[in-house]
Amino acid sequence: MICWKCHERLSSLRCASCGALVPPPAQPELFGALGLDRRYHVEAEAIDGAWRRRSKDTHPDRFAASSAVERRMALQWTATLNEARRVLRDPVARAWYLATGKPHPAESGGPKLSPEFLEEIFELRMAADDEPDAVRDTAAKLRARLDADLEDLFSRWERGEGDLSPVPERLSRLKYVDNLLRELPA
Amino acid sequence: MSNIGIDLGTTNSLVAVVMGGRARCLLDDDGRAILPSAVRYTAEGPVVGYAALDDAAGHAATTLTSVKRFMGRSMDEARSEAAQLHYELAPPDDASEEKVVRMAVGERLVTPIEVSAEILKALKERAEECLLGGVGGAVITVPAYFDDAQRQATRDAGRLAGLNVLRLLNEPTAAAIAYGLQERSQGTFAIYDLGGGTFDISILRLEDGVFQVLSTAGDTHLGGDDFDRLIAERLLNEAGVVGARGGALRGAMEAAESAKRALTDAESTEVVAQLGEVSATFTLSRDTLNTLIRPLVDRTLTACQQALSDAQLTAAQIDGVVLVGGSTRVPLVRQVVEAFFGRVPFSDIDPDQVVAVGAAMQADILSGESELSEDVLLMDVVPLSLGLETMGGVVEKLIWRCSPIPSSASQTFTTHVDGQTAVSIHVVQGEREMARDNRSLARFKLGGIPPMPAGLPRVEVQFLVDANGILTVTATEQYTGKQSNIEIVPSYGLTDEQIEEMLESSIDAAETDVDERLLVEAKVEAEQILRAVEKALSSDADMVQEDELGSIQAVVAELKSAIDAQERKKVNDLSKKLDEVTAPFAQRRIERDLQLALRGQSALEVADRLDRSNV
C-alpha cells in the first residue's frame, strides 16, 4: 500500500513521510481495521494492543493542525477502531460478526429454533420459581454444551474445515439460555 | 503563535501556556494567576474577574458568578440551582426561551454562554499581552461528566470569545498530564478535585500511552465555600448574632475564609471579623476547624468509594492520587485522602493551577511542534449513554457510557403507516430506560421519504461523537438511495443561527476580530481543499468523468472568486459543495488504490503507475 498524498510506501495507517492518513474504508471489516486476522480465537490483550497502536496513528488529536478533510478521516478511522475493539472484545458479538457480518442477530428473521429446544426452555422457566438450583444446574449444562459446540465449529473453521453456517442457530440458543440464567432468582 | 490552555472553572478561571518547554500560568497586572469567574454588567460594559467582585454586594443583581452551573441547561433544570444565587434568572417569554437560561442584567438579557465568553475573552486578552507571537488555538477544560449540551455550550462560548477551540479536554485528564503521568508505561490514577463549590473524583487508566477515564463521581454542591459557611456560622454563634444577613454575614464569611487559610500552616489563629456595626475577635484552632468540616470531607470519600466501585477497583489498586482545587490545601483534606487511598497524594503543582497547566501542555502537543512527548494519546470517553427514543418512549442506546471517543453507531428505522413520508427522531442522553427521564438533546424530522407501504423504507440514523464528546446526527433514507437533508434543532442550548447572531450582533470591538478570524479560517480550509482537488485532478485525470469534470471545475471557479471577494458564507458553502461534488471521484481513487494493493501488485508498481499518471 502506498500513501495517497505523497505516494511513499506505507508501513502503518499513517504515512511516515508526509503524515497523511490512509483513507478510512467506507464499509470497514473490523478485524482488518485493527490489522488482525479473522479468527474467533483472539485474546482481549491482542485486540487492545492493536487498538492502541492504531489509535495512536489515527486519533484526531494527531491532526489538529491538518486540513478539514484529514481531520474528518482521522475521526472516522478512530471511530471505526473503537467500534472494532468494542465488538471484537465481546466473544458473542465476535461470533455473530464472523458468521453473519453483523455483531448481533438480525432484527427479524433470525435463525429458526427447533420446537423441542423452545419447549425445553419453557419448561425450565416454569420450574424456575420452585427449583431454582436444579434449573440453574440444567441451564449451565446446556450452556457448556453450546460453548463446546461453538468452540468446535470455530476451531475447525480456523483450520480451514467446514463453514460457520450452523453458528447463528447456536448463538440464538445461547441467548435463550443466558436470558434464562440471568432471570433466575439469586 | 502559541496555543493556550484554559481552565474555565465554576469559581475561578486561569490561562496557561508552554514557554521554553515548561507550562506556566499567565498572571494579571497584579501578579495573580486566578481570574475569578465573575462578570458584572455595567453601563460601560462588562467587567470581569476581581474587578467584578469588588463591591459585588452593592451590585448583587448585575454581578454574575458560577454561571458554569447553567451551561447547556434549560430554565427548568436551572430553577433549583438558581435558588442559591444572589442574581435572578429572567423568566422566558415563550417556549423557545425555555431552552436556554437567561439572566437579566439591567436592560439586557445574557446567556451563560455569553457570560463565559466574557471570562474567556479576558483570559485571551491576558494571553495576547503576554505572548508576542499572538494566540493560536485554545484547549478548554470541562468536567469529565459534562454532557453533550454542556460541551457544546462551552465550545460556543470559546467561539464567541474569538478563540479557535482545538479541543475540549476533561479536567482530570488535564491534571494527570500536568504531573506527567502519561510518561509512565501504565497505571491507574485518582484525580481528587475539591474546588470552591464543586467536588469531582475521577479514576483514570493509562496503558501504553492511552489515557482513559474509567469513572467519575462527585458532588456539584460541595466545596471550600461550604467550609467557610460552617466557620462563619460558628463565629456568628460565638458573637451571639442570630439570623445574620447582609454586612454581618459577609463580614463573617470573609473572616472565616482568612481563618481557614491561616490554619493551613498554623495550629491556631486569631481573626477579627467585622460583623456589621460591631467587630469581634475570635480564636480558632485547627482541631475545631477539623471537627466542623469533617462531615463534609467524609462526603467526598463516599463519592471516592462510588467512583472506585464504578471502575471495579479498590483503593489499593490506585497507583497515584492527584490533588486539584484550592480546597485541597486544607490539611484535613490531605490527611483524609492520604488515609483513604493509602498513599501520599501528588501535590507539587499549585492545586489551583494544575488543570490549566495540563491544558496548556495538551495545547502545545496539538500544535505539532511541541518539545513535550507526543507519544501520548488522550482517549476520553462518552460520559453518558446516547440513544434514540423508540416505540412507547423506550430508549434504545446506540453509544454506551464510557465508550472511548470518537465513537460512531447507526440504527435503521422504518415507517409504521402506509404512505408515511416523514419519521420523527428524538435523540437523548442518559442512563434511564425511558426517554422522558433522560436529557433530550435534539428532535428532528426526516422528511421527503417517498410514499411506500409501512415497513419498507429504511431510515439509517448515524451517530458520530467527536474527540470533544460532541455529537452529530445524520439520517439517510436508504430505500431510495438518497441522503435526505435533515436539520437538527437542539432541544437545549443555542442553535448555530443563534450563535451566529450573537457573533454578529455583538457591538464589542472584538467582534471584528471574530469576523476576520472566521473568514481566515474559511479561506484556509477552502484553499486546502482546492489544492487537494487540483492535485488529484492532475494526477488522476483518467478517473474523472467528463460531466463530473465540468461541475467540479465550475465549483472550483466559483470558490476561487468567493475567496477573492472575501465572502465568508459563500466560501463555506462552496467548500462544502466542492467536497460533495468530488466525493465520488475521491472514492474511486481510493478504491483503485485499495484494489491495486489487494491485487498483490507491489507497492513499487503502484507507485510507478501513479507516477506515470502524474505526467
Tab-separated table of N, CA and C in Angstrom, chain A residues 8-69:
chain	number	residue	atom	x	y	z
A	8	GLU	N	4.519	7.628	-1.071
A	8	GLU	CA	5.574	6.830	-0.446
A	8	GLU	C	4.968	5.521	0.040
A	9	ARG	N	5.826	4.558	0.266
A	9	ARG	CA	5.363	3.267	0.739
A	9	ARG	C	4.925	3.368	2.211
A	10	LEU	N	3.822	2.705	2.530
A	10	LEU	CA	3.277	2.802	3.883
A	10	LEU	C	3.644	1.587	4.723
A	11	SER	N	3.945	1.826	6.007
A	11	SER	CA	4.156	0.696	6.906
A	11	SER	C	3.130	0.715	8.033
A	12	SER	N	2.325	1.783	8.117
A	12	SER	CA	1.240	1.829	9.101
A	12	SER	C	0.129	2.673	8.491
A	13	LEU	N	-0.920	2.937	9.285
A	13	LEU	CA	-2.050	3.696	8.755
A	13	LEU	C	-1.656	5.138	8.440
A	14	ARG	N	-0.599	5.600	9.112
A	14	ARG	CA	-0.186	6.974	8.878
A	14	ARG	C	1.156	6.979	8.171
A	15	CYS	N	1.230	7.756	7.103
A	15	CYS	CA	2.450	7.798	6.299
A	15	CYS	C	3.602	8.377	7.109
A	16	ALA	N	4.708	7.634	7.147
A	16	ALA	CA	5.852	8.091	7.938
A	16	ALA	C	6.502	9.289	7.273
A	17	SER	N	6.290	9.435	5.976
A	17	SER	CA	6.998	10.500	5.277
A	17	SER	C	6.225	11.828	5.271
A	18	CYS	N	4.907	11.791	4.992
A	18	CYS	CA	4.190	13.069	4.939
A	18	CYS	C	3.127	13.210	6.025
A	19	GLY	N	2.892	12.146	6.796
A	19	GLY	CA	1.939	12.249	7.901
A	19	GLY	C	0.483	12.061	7.503
A	20	ALA	N	0.231	11.768	6.209
A	20	ALA	CA	-1.154	11.606	5.775
A	20	ALA	C	-1.687	10.256	6.246
A	21	LEU	N	-2.997	10.225	6.432
A	21	LEU	CA	-3.659	9.028	6.927
A	21	LEU	C	-4.240	8.250	5.747
A	22	VAL	N	-4.163	6.915	5.828
A	22	VAL	CA	-4.826	6.091	4.823
A	22	VAL	C	-6.323	6.396	4.883
A	23	PRO	N	-6.994	6.588	3.751
A	23	PRO	CA	-8.427	6.899	3.812
A	23	PRO	C	-9.193	5.777	4.507
A	24	PRO	N	-10.145	6.118	5.356
A	24	PRO	CA	-10.884	5.079	6.056
A	24	PRO	C	-11.789	4.320	5.091
A	25	PRO	N	-11.891	2.997	5.246
A	25	PRO	CA	-12.767	2.232	4.366
A	25	PRO	C	-14.230	2.604	4.625
A	26	ALA	N	-15.043	2.622	3.549
A	26	ALA	CA	-16.442	3.002	3.690
A	26	ALA	C	-17.214	1.938	4.464
A	27	GLN	N	-16.957	0.661	4.153
A	27	GLN	CA	-17.619	-0.443	4.856
A	27	GLN	C	-16.529	-1.256	5.547
A	28	PRO	N	-16.070	-0.807	6.710
A	28	PRO	CA	-14.885	-1.423	7.292
A	28	PRO	C	-15.109	-2.872	7.732
A	29	GLU	N	-14.103	-3.697	7.478
A	29	GLU	CA	-14.076	-5.038	8.035
A	29	GLU	C	-13.343	-4.873	9.361
A	30	LEU	N	-13.991	-5.296	10.449
A	30	LEU	CA	-13.497	-4.895	11.764
A	30	LEU	C	-12.153	-5.505	12.129
A	31	PHE	N	-11.931	-6.786	11.762
A	31	PHE	CA	-10.618	-7.387	12.036
A	31	PHE	C	-9.542	-6.642	11.249
A	32	GLY	N	-9.849	-6.420	9.964
A	32	GLY	CA	-8.898	-5.743	9.097
A	32	GLY	C	-8.572	-4.340	9.594
A	33	ALA	N	-9.609	-3.659	10.109
A	33	ALA	CA	-9.396	-2.299	10.602
A	33	ALA	C	-8.325	-2.293	11.688
A	34	LEU	N	-8.324	-3.335	12.520
A	34	LEU	CA	-7.335	-3.399	13.596
A	34	LEU	C	-6.044	-4.080	13.142
A	35	GLY	N	-6.027	-4.544	11.885
A	35	GLY	CA	-4.848	-5.242	11.394
A	35	GLY	C	-4.727	-6.650	11.969
A	36	LEU	N	-5.866	-7.255	12.306
A	36	LEU	CA	-5.854	-8.607	12.884
A	36	LEU	C	-6.386	-9.614	11.870
A	37	ASP	N	-6.003	-10.881	12.043
A	37	ASP	CA	-6.558	-11.943	11.201
A	37	ASP	C	-7.979	-12.249	11.648
A	38	ARG	N	-8.801	-12.691	10.687
A	38	ARG	CA	-10.178	-13.079	11.028
A	38	ARG	C	-10.162	-14.412	11.761
A	39	ARG	N	-10.186	-14.360	13.063
A	39	ARG	CA	-10.187	-15.576	13.876
A	39	ARG	C	-11.114	-15.385	15.055
A	40	TYR	N	-11.733	-16.486	15.488
A	40	TYR	CA	-12.548	-16.408	16.689
A	40	TYR	C	-11.642	-16.387	17.917
A	41	HIS	N	-10.571	-17.179	17.839
A	41	HIS	CA	-9.673	-17.278	18.984
A	41	HIS	C	-8.654	-16.142	18.970
A	42	VAL	N	-9.005	-15.102	19.679
A	42	VAL	CA	-8.099	-13.969	19.773
A	42	VAL	C	-8.189	-13.429	21.198
A	43	GLU	N	-7.050	-13.124	21.756
A	43	GLU	CA	-7.009	-12.651	23.142
A	43	GLU	C	-7.438	-11.191	23.221
A	44	ALA	N	-8.132	-10.861	24.316
A	44	ALA	CA	-8.533	-9.460	24.536
A	44	ALA	C	-7.306	-8.549	24.512
A	45	GLU	N	-6.198	-9.041	25.041
A	45	GLU	CA	-4.973	-8.210	25.100
A	45	GLU	C	-4.467	-7.895	23.690
A	46	ALA	N	-4.607	-8.881	22.793
A	46	ALA	CA	-4.145	-8.653	21.416
A	46	ALA	C	-5.007	-7.584	20.751
A	47	ILE	N	-6.322	-7.626	21.035
A	47	ILE	CA	-7.226	-6.630	20.458
A	47	ILE	C	-6.892	-5.254	21.019
A	48	ASP	N	-6.731	-5.179	22.338
A	48	ASP	CA	-6.419	-3.898	22.971
A	48	ASP	C	-5.105	-3.325	22.452
A	49	GLY	N	-4.124	-4.207	22.312
A	49	GLY	CA	-2.815	-3.760	21.840
A	49	GLY	C	-2.909	-3.180	20.437
A	50	ALA	N	-3.613	-3.892	19.557
A	50	ALA	CA	-3.765	-3.430	18.179
A	50	ALA	C	-4.538	-2.114	18.150
A	51	TRP	N	-5.564	-2.050	19.001
A	51	TRP	CA	-6.397	-0.842	19.076
A	51	TRP	C	-5.571	0.359	19.515
A	52	ARG	N	-4.731	0.167	20.525
A	52	ARG	CA	-3.906	1.287	20.996
A	52	ARG	C	-2.888	1.707	19.945
A	53	ARG	N	-2.234	0.699	19.334
A	53	ARG	CA	-1.214	1.013	18.334
A	53	ARG	C	-1.802	1.829	17.203
A	54	ARG	N	-2.946	1.344	16.687
A	54	ARG	CA	-3.528	2.036	15.535
A	54	ARG	C	-4.145	3.377	15.915
A	55	SER	N	-4.753	3.436	17.115
A	55	SER	CA	-5.373	4.705	17.533
A	55	SER	C	-4.328	5.812	17.610
A	56	LYS	N	-3.123	5.444	17.998
A	56	LYS	CA	-2.079	6.462	18.106
A	56	LYS	C	-1.786	7.091	16.743
A	57	ASP	N	-1.987	6.317	15.678
A	57	ASP	CA	-1.770	6.868	14.339
A	57	ASP	C	-2.961	7.671	13.844
A	58	THR	N	-4.158	7.281	14.268
A	58	THR	CA	-5.353	7.846	13.626
A	58	THR	C	-6.053	8.926	14.437
A	59	HIS	N	-5.741	9.059	15.730
A	59	HIS	CA	-6.564	9.931	16.577
A	59	HIS	C	-6.596	11.383	16.070
A	60	PRO	N	-7.789	12.012	16.093
A	60	PRO	CA	-7.914	13.387	15.604
A	60	PRO	C	-6.918	14.355	16.257
A	61	ASP	N	-6.503	14.077	17.482
A	61	ASP	CA	-5.522	14.964	18.121
A	61	ASP	C	-4.221	15.033	17.332
A	62	ARG	N	-3.944	13.974	16.578
A	62	ARG	CA	-2.713	13.959	15.785
A	62	ARG	C	-2.851	14.858	14.555
A	63	PHE	N	-4.091	15.278	14.273
A	63	PHE	CA	-4.352	16.031	13.034
A	63	PHE	C	-4.956	17.400	13.335
A	64	ALA	N	-4.723	17.884	14.564
A	64	ALA	CA	-5.328	19.157	14.965
A	64	ALA	C	-4.924	20.283	14.023
A	65	ALA	N	-3.721	20.168	13.428
A	65	ALA	CA	-3.258	21.241	12.552
A	65	ALA	C	-3.451	20.897	11.070
A	66	SER	N	-4.144	19.794	10.777
A	66	SER	CA	-4.305	19.368	9.377
A	66	SER	C	-5.586	19.916	8.765
A	67	SER	N	-5.798	19.611	7.485
A	67	SER	CA	-6.976	20.113	6.783
A	67	SER	C	-8.237	19.443	7.318
A	68	ALA	N	-9.373	20.066	7.005
A	68	ALA	CA	-10.651	19.547	7.486
A	68	ALA	C	-10.884	18.132	6.979
A	69	VAL	N	-10.467	17.879	5.732
A	69	VAL	CA	-10.672	16.558	5.145
A	69	VAL	C	-9.899	15.520	5.949
